[in-house]
mmCIF file of C-alpha atoms and ligand atoms in Angstrom:
data_model
loop_
_atom_site.group_PDB
_atom_site.id
_atom_site.type_symbol
_atom_site.label_atom_id
_atom_site.label_comp_id
_atom_site.label_asym_id
_atom_site.label_seq_id
_atom_site.Cartn_x
_atom_site.Cartn_y
_atom_site.Cartn_z
ATOM 1 C CA MET A 1124 19.431 11.279 -13.313
ATOM 2 C CA PRO A 1125 17.044 8.361 -14.066
ATOM 3 C CA ALA A 1126 14.109 6.951 -12.332
ATOM 4 C CA PHE A 1127 15.551 4.324 -10.702
ATOM 5 C CA ARG A 1128 14.485 1.014 -10.068
ATOM 6 C CA LEU A 1129 16.527 -1.812 -7.444
ATOM 7 C CA HIS A 1130 14.568 -5.495 -8.715
ATOM 8 C CA TYR A 1131 15.601 -7.894 -5.514
ATOM 9 C CA PHE A 1132 13.888 -10.626 -3.485
ATOM 10 C CA ASP A 1133 12.969 -9.532 0.358
ATOM 11 C CA SER A 1134 16.698 -10.053 1.844
ATOM 12 C CA ARG A 1135 19.335 -8.091 1.411
ATOM 13 C CA GLY A 1136 21.660 -10.384 -0.355
ATOM 14 C CA ARG A 1137 22.868 -9.212 -3.825
ATOM 15 C CA ALA A 1138 21.443 -6.387 -3.804
ATOM 16 C CA GLU A 1139 22.192 -4.928 -0.369
ATOM 17 C CA ILE A 1140 25.549 -3.203 -1.806
ATOM 18 C CA ALA A 1141 23.234 -1.061 -4.802
ATOM 19 C CA ARG A 1142 20.917 0.154 -1.744
ATOM 20 C CA LEU A 1143 24.128 0.786 0.424
ATOM 21 C CA MET A 1144 25.371 3.177 -2.685
ATOM 22 C CA PHE A 1145 22.178 4.765 -3.065
ATOM 23 C CA ASN A 1146 21.223 5.984 0.389
ATOM 24 C CA ALA A 1147 25.026 6.550 0.472
ATOM 25 C CA ALA A 1148 24.358 9.454 -2.130
ATOM 26 C CA GLY A 1149 21.192 10.116 -1.092
ATOM 27 C CA GLN A 1150 19.194 9.446 -4.581
ATOM 28 C CA GLU A 1151 15.638 8.247 -4.567
ATOM 29 C CA PHE A 1152 15.641 5.079 -5.946
ATOM 30 C CA ASP A 1153 12.144 2.869 -5.612
ATOM 31 C CA ASP A 1154 13.023 -1.037 -3.423
ATOM 32 C CA VAL A 1155 11.140 -3.660 -5.695
ATOM 33 C CA ARG A 1156 11.376 -6.199 -3.306
ATOM 34 C CA TYR A 1157 10.242 -10.161 -4.432
ATOM 35 C CA SER A 1158 8.342 -12.909 -2.091
ATOM 36 C CA LYS A 1159 9.139 -16.340 -3.307
ATOM 37 C CA GLU A 1160 4.860 -16.402 -4.821
ATOM 38 C CA GLU A 1161 6.094 -13.334 -6.581
ATOM 39 C CA TRP A 1162 9.240 -14.236 -8.427
ATOM 40 C CA PRO A 1163 8.501 -16.927 -10.968
ATOM 41 C CA ALA A 1164 5.684 -13.379 -12.766
ATOM 42 C CA PHE A 1165 8.706 -11.722 -12.662
ATOM 43 C CA LYS A 1166 11.946 -14.392 -13.686
ATOM 44 C CA PRO A 1167 11.144 -14.474 -17.737
ATOM 45 C CA LYS A 1168 11.212 -10.295 -17.424
ATOM 46 C CA THR A 1169 15.129 -10.268 -16.474
ATOM 47 C CA PRO A 1170 17.474 -10.158 -19.070
ATOM 48 C CA LEU A 1171 19.277 -13.069 -17.322
ATOM 49 C CA GLY A 1172 16.317 -15.058 -15.737
ATOM 50 C CA GLN A 1173 18.554 -14.442 -12.001
ATOM 51 C CA LEU A 1174 17.950 -10.583 -9.338
ATOM 52 C CA PRO A 1175 18.974 -8.066 -8.835
ATOM 53 C CA VAL A 1176 17.955 -6.351 -11.706
ATOM 54 C CA LEU A 1177 18.280 -3.020 -11.849
ATOM 55 C CA GLU A 1178 16.275 -1.044 -13.938
ATOM 56 C CA VAL A 1179 16.775 3.346 -15.160
ATOM 57 C CA ASP A 1180 14.113 4.684 -16.738
ATOM 58 C CA GLY A 1181 12.551 1.713 -17.815
ATOM 59 C CA LYS A 1182 15.448 -0.386 -19.325
ATOM 60 C CA LEU A 1183 16.255 -3.712 -16.952
ATOM 61 C CA TYR A 1184 19.786 -4.447 -16.357
ATOM 62 C CA ALA A 1185 21.652 -7.645 -14.685
ATOM 63 C CA GLU A 1186 24.621 -9.018 -12.746
ATOM 64 C CA SER A 1187 25.191 -7.331 -9.831
ATOM 65 C CA GLY A 1188 28.527 -6.160 -10.323
ATOM 66 C CA ALA A 1189 28.476 -4.332 -13.384
ATOM 67 C CA ILE A 1190 25.296 -2.380 -11.583
ATOM 68 C CA PHE A 1191 27.148 -1.492 -8.437
ATOM 69 C CA ASN A 1192 30.304 -0.776 -11.122
ATOM 70 C CA TYR A 1193 27.460 1.748 -13.200
ATOM 71 C CA LEU A 1194 26.027 3.472 -9.626
ATOM 72 C CA ALA A 1195 29.919 4.417 -8.636
ATOM 73 C CA ARG A 1196 29.673 6.541 -11.768
ATOM 74 C CA GLU A 1197 26.551 7.222 -11.953
ATOM 75 C CA LEU A 1198 25.805 8.400 -8.538
ATOM 76 C CA ASP A 1199 30.181 10.058 -8.696
ATOM 77 C CA ILE A 1200 30.888 8.063 -5.431
ATOM 78 C CA LEU A 1201 33.892 6.143 -6.467
ATOM 79 C CA GLU A 1202 36.073 7.847 -4.281
ATOM 80 C CA PRO A 1203 34.230 8.823 -1.404
ATOM 81 C CA PHE A 1204 32.251 5.527 -0.918
ATOM 82 C CA PRO A 1205 32.550 4.431 1.966
ATOM 83 C CA LEU A 1206 32.185 0.650 1.390
ATOM 84 C CA LEU A 1207 35.321 0.524 -0.154
ATOM 85 C CA ARG A 1208 37.532 1.431 2.625
ATOM 86 C CA ALA A 1209 35.884 -0.488 4.401
ATOM 87 C CA ASN A 1210 35.171 1.939 7.927
ATOM 88 C CA ARG A 1211 32.303 1.160 9.866
ATOM 89 C CA LYS A 1212 33.812 4.600 10.956
ATOM 90 C CA THR A 1213 33.568 6.435 8.151
ATOM 91 C CA VAL A 1214 29.761 4.140 7.070
ATOM 92 C CA GLU A 1215 28.837 6.157 10.077
ATOM 93 C CA SER A 1216 30.296 9.674 8.890
ATOM 94 C CA ASN A 1217 27.595 9.268 6.462
ATOM 95 C CA SER A 1218 24.354 10.633 7.563
ATOM 96 C CA ARG A 1219 22.194 9.030 5.130
ATOM 97 C CA LEU A 1220 24.185 6.342 4.883
ATOM 98 C CA ALA A 1221 24.020 5.350 9.063
ATOM 99 C CA ALA A 1222 20.314 6.445 9.272
ATOM 100 C CA TYR A 1223 19.537 3.484 6.597
ATOM 101 C CA LEU A 1224 21.278 0.669 7.845
ATOM 102 C CA LYS A 1225 19.303 2.156 11.322
ATOM 103 C CA THR A 1226 16.220 1.216 9.478
ATOM 104 C CA ARG A 1227 16.689 -1.486 6.691
ATOM 105 C CA LYS A 1228 15.474 -4.515 6.934
HETATM 106 N N1 GSH B 293 26.123 -13.588 -11.147
HETATM 107 C C1 GSH B 293 25.109 -13.018 -10.600
HETATM 108 C C2 GSH B 293 24.016 -14.383 -9.816
HETATM 109 C C3 GSH B 293 22.383 -13.928 -9.610
HETATM 110 C C4 GSH B 293 22.366 -14.513 -8.892
HETATM 111 O O1 GSH B 293 22.499 -15.954 -8.464
HETATM 112 N N2 GSH B 293 20.183 -14.370 -8.588
HETATM 113 C C5 GSH B 293 19.310 -14.571 -7.297
HETATM 114 C C6 GSH B 293 20.103 -14.441 -6.435
HETATM 115 S S1 GSH B 293 21.288 -14.278 -4.857
HETATM 116 C C7 GSH B 293 18.562 -15.897 -7.762
HETATM 117 O O2 GSH B 293 18.644 -15.011 -9.375
HETATM 118 N N3 GSH B 293 18.000 -16.902 -7.888
HETATM 119 C C8 GSH B 293 16.798 -17.712 -8.111
HETATM 120 C C9 GSH B 293 17.033 -17.644 -9.617
HETATM 121 O O3 GSH B 293 17.966 -18.113 -10.273
HETATM 122 O O4 GSH B 293 15.364 -18.476 -10.372
HETATM 123 C C10 GSH B 293 25.101 -11.611 -9.915
HETATM 124 O O5 GSH B 293 26.130 -11.330 -9.255
HETATM 125 O O6 GSH B 293 23.606 -11.084 -9.932
#
């Protein structure tokens, strides 16, 4: 499995689905969060000047929808991914995801 770093702001926003996917799959990743002050220095290094960006083995990829699609396949959670069913009970039945939901910012 590649090394994953998810770059986003210190909020849920457009990155939270990816965070949920990593947690649901039990896949380790670096959750890199930028403050307003830190963002201008990183912005020119991103593919499209926006976040989220997923870093896979050092390569940067943009666009949340493409990131979610890629992760669903790469983490093999296309079928069991609970959010696709949008069902609270299903989400809570995944112990890793339930644990993350209790601790997330
Ligand atoms: N279509 C992009 C939109 C990304 C986007 O709008 N990112 C915002 C935060 S949600 C952003 O990076 N804003 C800071 C900026 O544009 O400098 C996606 O879905 O990934």
